[in-house]
Amino acid sequence: MKITSVKGTLDYLPKETALRDYLQNTILDTYRSCGFERITTPILEDIENLDKSEGGENLNLIFKVMKRGEKFTEAIANGKFNELSDIGLRYDLTLPLSRYYACNKDKLSTPFKVIQVDRVFRAERPQKGRLREFVQCDIDILGSESINCEIELIDTTAKALLRVGIDNFKVKINDRRILRGIITGAGFEESECDSVCITFDKLDKVGIEGVKAELEEKGFKQEAIDKFIEFVSVKEFNLENASKFVEDKEAVNNLATIISTVKSLTNGKYDIVYDPSLVRGQGYYTGTVFEVESLDFHGAIAGGGRYDNLIGKFLGQKVPAVGFSIGFERIAGILLEKGASNQASPKRIALIYNQNEVLEAIKKADELRKEYYVTLFEMPKKLGKFYGKLEEQNYYGCLILGEGNEMKIFG
Amino acid sequence: MKITSVKGTLDYLPKETALRDYLQNTILDTYRSCGFERITTPILEDIENLDKSEGGENLNLIFKVMKRGEKFTEAIANGKFNELSDIGLRYDLTLPLSRYYACNKDKLSTPFKVIQVDRVFRAERPQKGRLREFVQCDIDILGSESINCEIELIDTTAKALLRVGIDNFKVKINDRRILRGIITGAGFEESECDSVCITFDKLDKVGIEGVKAELEEKGFKQEAIDKFIEFVSVKEFNLENASKFVEDKEAVNNLATIISTVKSLTNGKYDIVYDPSLVRGQGYYTGTVFEVESLDFHGAIAGGGRYDNLIGKFLGQKVPAVGFSIGFERIAGILLEKGASNQASPKRIALIYNQNEVLEAIKKADELRKEYYVTLFEMPKKLGKFYGKLEEQNYYGCLILGEGNEMKIFG
């Protein structure tokens, strides 16, 4: 039998799990303190719900669960090989949340400020840093169109990051409507917007020349390409430049208000900037999109945006919604590298006893448990070697059961 | 699109999730306090590992994940319909733990005292009370044959149950070796033991006559059946009666020691008894098996046993192991019915503000967050109705932003 975990999944050691639990609990407490409430949705989701969602590239990454019993044999017998699955594993927490809200909204507050911290699954090609089973940490506000939601989500997410010790970051923000205004303003068709966006999203990685080359490769009109490149090559392409391309000024004014309000809340601990090339992959975003970029570690550590049409697909009535998701695995990786640990929990000590004294040992341990986490060990053959192992496992100290024995403190 | 969750899975409301989180954290803290360490293993597990495990009836309940891309189309093209899956969802936490230990044992303590709290999946026929996606809470001790492990697991599990408010229960214990001794002693063949066990396991439900009838139905030798029924019909079938059937007295002596030691630890809060008909379903148990029975609510709320051969299948060398699993869903259900809630977390209040005062509102909320969990709400149209909703959602109080305003306390 195979002893390694499935490709793209990880076994977490006790030390790693302790850090992940601490991290999750700290983020959860920050979110709860800010008035968000946690819910739990199933990992299993109807395959049609998943397939028909607008998850962008994630739709190609769905793990499909096979039908069982007669339904499976029937599908095989009838050669319906595209109907072998009835359930899938969710690829994010936003689609299940939309279904959940549609199903349970009468029992929930309005607006509904919600936390989800849970696992998602994506059949990514296994490679370093790409997990197939990982944790996402989302907060969402459902049922309000107010830009105060965006402000609160950014403020709350930043609070959580700062509290777990991630401090060198900036928030980037954009609005899909502005992005579309610029693209169509340059002469692209509405229908070409998504493809142009996907290329423009790579600006950070390939530079303006790289973007131009890829747009040309894709065979768009040269005139539109040239105009677009000219627009966005303006040395500091700011909201003022952007506003020229958008008829409805609401999106521009909103961004300006969000940015100035958040700036007043940061206490100088982080910055928020308009980023004209920020796209975010998901197809369901309709307005603002935002991202947290770590300045110590290349890349995004949180991302989100407004998705005003997704819940309507389940409910048949429009429910505005906006969410922000922390890349939990990314943060956990950064903190593990930094050597962070859970300072809050009690110290661990070992209580060593002779095999026939288990009753006394448990009673003694219970006394010590008022102050420590206490592990019982039967007397080992080689005590010196055993001490070494306890130290390796980050035990704070060790006590041998018996009157008059004193606790040995390590390190 | 479908708005209900997949059959056999549940959406949890904020109140339910808060209780489940409180419950999980309390159990986790009890386990950690007793020196156990938490690990995390993936939900996805190699399909062959699952299929070849000795999970008893659970093997028929595995959710299988379809292969992807070329591997899927190849299997279809070649008509290999029993090779369509490469991964499955774990049906318990014991099999993944065994694989994990085999893979990571050099980095772990010996003996390894381990916690797992996580989801498992079983394709049960959907029916009331039977979930297809649910949480298990396990503690295990790997690498020790000492019966002190059994004592510690029972003591620790009971501590967790008592701490979350489950107090009217008893622990039942048996040993597979004694059970086999009685069965073969009555004249059944070694190979018939499992089938006899499955029937005998139903004693609680069908009574001694029901057991007899089912054994006859199964076509076993009448002589063996009669002798067996005679044995176990002894008014109080105790360990002394049992010892007559077992050549190797170790199992009997062990049970006696475990029972007497645990009795000294209970402080009269619960009882532990020898139960000759306790079987526990899993095929991998080799020695002691035990179960916690709730006396308020019919049925088992925790179960476990010794499985000394499972890890060896991965490692090629024998590693003794014993575990105890709390039925988390069962406990959560009982506490929810009781109206239990998380007393430990801060009170929730609502801070109501005018739409254009979000900056001041967040600053005021941050002050209040030193004491409360604070949710921001923009001023609603109908304040009276809104108060009613806040009360419904268990808010402690409400404050309208503005100088001189006082907090309104509900209830």
mmCIF file of N, CA and C in Angstrom, chain B residues 67-119:
data_model
loop_
_atom_site.group_PDB
_atom_site.id
_atom_site.type_symbol
_atom_site.label_atom_id
_atom_site.label_comp_id
_atom_site.label_asym_id
_atom_site.label_seq_id
_atom_site.Cartn_x
_atom_site.Cartn_y
_atom_site.Cartn_z
ATOM 1 N N LYS B 67 -11.155 9.709 -12.557
ATOM 2 C CA LYS B 67 -9.911 10.157 -13.178
ATOM 3 C C LYS B 67 -10.214 11.348 -14.068
ATOM 4 N N ARG B 68 -9.184 12.096 -14.404
ATOM 5 C CA ARG B 68 -9.364 13.300 -15.213
ATOM 6 C C ARG B 68 -8.551 13.208 -16.487
ATOM 7 N N GLY B 69 -8.970 13.981 -17.486
ATOM 8 C CA GLY B 69 -8.207 14.124 -18.724
ATOM 9 C C GLY B 69 -7.988 12.807 -19.455
ATOM 10 N N GLU B 70 -6.770 12.637 -19.947
ATOM 11 C CA GLU B 70 -6.441 11.463 -20.767
ATOM 12 C C GLU B 70 -6.698 10.145 -20.046
ATOM 13 N N LYS B 71 -6.370 10.112 -18.756
ATOM 14 C CA LYS B 71 -6.511 8.848 -18.021
ATOM 15 C C LYS B 71 -7.965 8.389 -17.994
ATOM 16 N N PHE B 72 -8.877 9.373 -17.944
ATOM 17 C CA PHE B 72 -10.297 9.038 -17.962
ATOM 18 C C PHE B 72 -10.703 8.522 -19.345
ATOM 19 N N THR B 73 -10.359 9.290 -20.374
ATOM 20 C CA THR B 73 -10.778 8.885 -21.722
ATOM 21 C C THR B 73 -10.162 7.543 -22.113
ATOM 22 N N GLU B 74 -8.928 7.291 -21.676
ATOM 23 C CA GLU B 74 -8.283 6.001 -21.937
ATOM 24 C C GLU B 74 -9.069 4.852 -21.309
ATOM 25 N N ALA B 75 -9.415 5.038 -20.032
ATOM 26 C CA ALA B 75 -10.149 3.973 -19.325
ATOM 27 C C ALA B 75 -11.474 3.702 -20.021
ATOM 28 N N ILE B 76 -12.164 4.773 -20.467
ATOM 29 C CA ILE B 76 -13.431 4.616 -21.186
ATOM 30 C C ILE B 76 -13.196 3.891 -22.503
ATOM 31 N N ALA B 77 -12.201 4.377 -23.251
ATOM 32 C CA ALA B 77 -11.923 3.816 -24.577
ATOM 33 C C ALA B 77 -11.617 2.324 -24.486
ATOM 34 N N ASN B 78 -10.920 1.925 -23.411
ATOM 35 C CA ASN B 78 -10.548 0.523 -23.255
ATOM 36 C C ASN B 78 -11.613 -0.289 -22.516
ATOM 37 N N GLY B 79 -12.735 0.361 -22.225
ATOM 38 C CA GLY B 79 -13.826 -0.343 -21.557
ATOM 39 C C GLY B 79 -13.483 -0.772 -20.135
ATOM 40 N N LYS B 80 -12.466 -0.122 -19.532
ATOM 41 C CA LYS B 80 -12.082 -0.510 -18.158
ATOM 42 C C LYS B 80 -12.892 0.303 -17.154
ATOM 43 N N PHE B 81 -14.160 -0.061 -17.054
ATOM 44 C CA PHE B 81 -15.081 0.744 -16.255
ATOM 45 C C PHE B 81 -14.856 0.576 -14.750
ATOM 46 N N ASN B 82 -14.079 -0.415 -14.358
ATOM 47 C CA ASN B 82 -13.735 -0.513 -12.934
ATOM 48 C C ASN B 82 -12.404 0.178 -12.618
ATOM 49 N N GLU B 83 -11.869 0.886 -13.644
ATOM 50 C CA GLU B 83 -10.634 1.636 -13.404
ATOM 51 C C GLU B 83 -10.853 3.120 -13.673
ATOM 52 N N LEU B 84 -12.088 3.575 -13.476
ATOM 53 C CA LEU B 84 -12.404 4.977 -13.769
ATOM 54 C C LEU B 84 -11.994 5.922 -12.639
ATOM 55 N N SER B 85 -11.655 5.343 -11.496
ATOM 56 C CA SER B 85 -11.367 6.178 -10.327
ATOM 57 C C SER B 85 -9.947 5.934 -9.835
ATOM 58 N N ASP B 86 -9.263 7.015 -9.455
ATOM 59 C CA ASP B 86 -7.918 6.857 -8.893
ATOM 60 C C ASP B 86 -7.844 7.330 -7.437
ATOM 61 N N ILE B 87 -8.859 8.095 -7.015
ATOM 62 C CA ILE B 87 -8.864 8.702 -5.693
ATOM 63 C C ILE B 87 -10.238 8.459 -5.072
ATOM 64 N N GLY B 88 -10.285 8.380 -3.753
ATOM 65 C CA GLY B 88 -11.569 8.298 -3.061
ATOM 66 C C GLY B 88 -11.596 9.257 -1.892
ATOM 67 N N LEU B 89 -12.805 9.478 -1.347
ATOM 68 C CA LEU B 89 -12.934 10.287 -0.135
ATOM 69 C C LEU B 89 -12.858 9.340 1.064
ATOM 70 N N ARG B 90 -12.052 9.652 2.038
ATOM 71 C CA ARG B 90 -11.869 8.764 3.193
ATOM 72 C C ARG B 90 -13.200 8.526 3.917
ATOM 73 N N TYR B 91 -13.362 7.294 4.416
ATOM 74 C CA TYR B 91 -14.601 6.949 5.120
ATOM 75 C C TYR B 91 -14.408 6.993 6.625
ATOM 76 N N ASP B 92 -13.141 7.067 7.064
ATOM 77 C CA ASP B 92 -12.854 7.258 8.486
ATOM 78 C C ASP B 92 -11.501 7.943 8.605
ATOM 79 N N LEU B 93 -11.047 8.148 9.860
ATOM 80 C CA LEU B 93 -9.767 8.818 10.062
ATOM 81 C C LEU B 93 -8.666 7.835 10.455
ATOM 82 N N THR B 94 -9.028 6.569 10.634
ATOM 83 C CA THR B 94 -8.049 5.577 11.102
ATOM 84 C C THR B 94 -7.148 5.106 9.964
ATOM 85 N N LEU B 95 -7.747 4.868 8.803
ATOM 86 C CA LEU B 95 -6.932 4.446 7.663
ATOM 87 C C LEU B 95 -5.929 5.547 7.273
ATOM 88 N N PRO B 96 -6.374 6.802 7.100
ATOM 89 C CA PRO B 96 -5.393 7.856 6.778
ATOM 90 C C PRO B 96 -4.312 7.996 7.861
ATOM 91 N N LEU B 97 -4.699 7.823 9.129
ATOM 92 C CA LEU B 97 -3.716 7.923 10.215
ATOM 93 C C LEU B 97 -2.646 6.844 10.082
ATOM 94 N N SER B 98 -3.066 5.639 9.734
ATOM 95 C CA SER B 98 -2.114 4.537 9.599
ATOM 96 C C SER B 98 -1.119 4.835 8.469
ATOM 97 N N ARG B 99 -1.642 5.330 7.355
ATOM 98 C CA ARG B 99 -0.773 5.703 6.240
ATOM 99 C C ARG B 99 0.170 6.835 6.654
ATOM 100 N N TYR B 100 -0.373 7.831 7.326
ATOM 101 C CA TYR B 100 0.385 8.994 7.796
ATOM 102 C C TYR B 100 1.525 8.559 8.700
ATOM 103 N N TYR B 101 1.210 7.652 9.632
ATOM 104 C CA TYR B 101 2.233 7.227 10.583
ATOM 105 C C TYR B 101 3.355 6.479 9.861
ATOM 106 N N ALA B 102 2.964 5.632 8.917
ATOM 107 C CA ALA B 102 3.969 4.894 8.159
ATOM 108 C C ALA B 102 4.882 5.860 7.401
ATOM 109 N N CYS B 103 4.309 6.947 6.916
ATOM 110 C CA CYS B 103 5.057 7.895 6.086
ATOM 111 C C CYS B 103 5.917 8.850 6.919
ATOM 112 N N ASN B 104 5.432 9.224 8.102
ATOM 113 C CA ASN B 104 6.076 10.310 8.857
ATOM 114 C C ASN B 104 6.663 9.902 10.203
ATOM 115 N N LYS B 105 6.754 8.604 10.481
ATOM 116 C CA LYS B 105 7.013 8.206 11.871
ATOM 117 C C LYS B 105 8.334 8.715 12.443
ATOM 118 N N ASP B 106 9.333 8.952 11.574
ATOM 119 C CA ASP B 106 10.625 9.429 12.085
ATOM 120 C C ASP B 106 10.530 10.833 12.665
ATOM 121 N N LYS B 107 9.491 11.572 12.272
ATOM 122 C CA LYS B 107 9.356 12.947 12.771
ATOM 123 C C LYS B 107 8.406 13.028 13.976
ATOM 124 N N LEU B 108 7.921 11.875 14.443
ATOM 125 C CA LEU B 108 6.878 11.891 15.482
ATOM 126 C C LEU B 108 7.377 11.295 16.793
ATOM 127 N N SER B 109 6.727 11.629 17.911
ATOM 128 C CA SER B 109 7.065 11.060 19.216
ATOM 129 C C SER B 109 6.705 9.581 19.254
ATOM 130 N N THR B 110 7.364 8.821 20.152
ATOM 131 C CA THR B 110 6.983 7.435 20.414
ATOM 132 C C THR B 110 6.757 7.253 21.902
ATOM 133 N N PRO B 111 5.620 6.741 22.339
ATOM 134 C CA PRO B 111 4.423 6.515 21.513
ATOM 135 C C PRO B 111 3.857 7.835 21.014
ATOM 136 N N PHE B 112 3.108 7.767 19.928
ATOM 137 C CA PHE B 112 2.542 8.952 19.305
ATOM 138 C C PHE B 112 1.097 9.096 19.766
ATOM 139 N N LYS B 113 0.838 10.174 20.511
ATOM 140 C CA LYS B 113 -0.525 10.422 21.004
ATOM 141 C C LYS B 113 -1.135 11.495 20.138
ATOM 142 N N VAL B 114 -2.130 11.121 19.377
ATOM 143 C CA VAL B 114 -2.535 11.973 18.257
ATOM 144 C C VAL B 114 -4.033 12.264 18.255
ATOM 145 N N ILE B 115 -4.373 13.491 17.843
ATOM 146 C CA ILE B 115 -5.766 13.931 17.700
ATOM 147 C C ILE B 115 -6.063 14.108 16.216
ATOM 148 N N GLN B 116 -7.247 13.696 15.794
ATOM 149 C CA GLN B 116 -7.766 14.078 14.488
ATOM 150 C C GLN B 116 -9.214 14.541 14.670
ATOM 151 N N VAL B 117 -9.519 15.723 14.185
ATOM 152 C CA VAL B 117 -10.906 16.191 14.168
ATOM 153 C C VAL B 117 -11.149 16.642 12.745
ATOM 154 N N ASP B 118 -11.958 15.908 12.012
ATOM 155 C CA ASP B 118 -12.074 16.256 10.599
ATOM 156 C C ASP B 118 -13.238 15.511 9.945
ATOM 157 N N ARG B 119 -13.475 15.866 8.668
ATOM 158 C CA ARG B 119 -14.628 15.292 7.983
ATOM 159 C C ARG B 119 -14.318 13.957 7.340
#
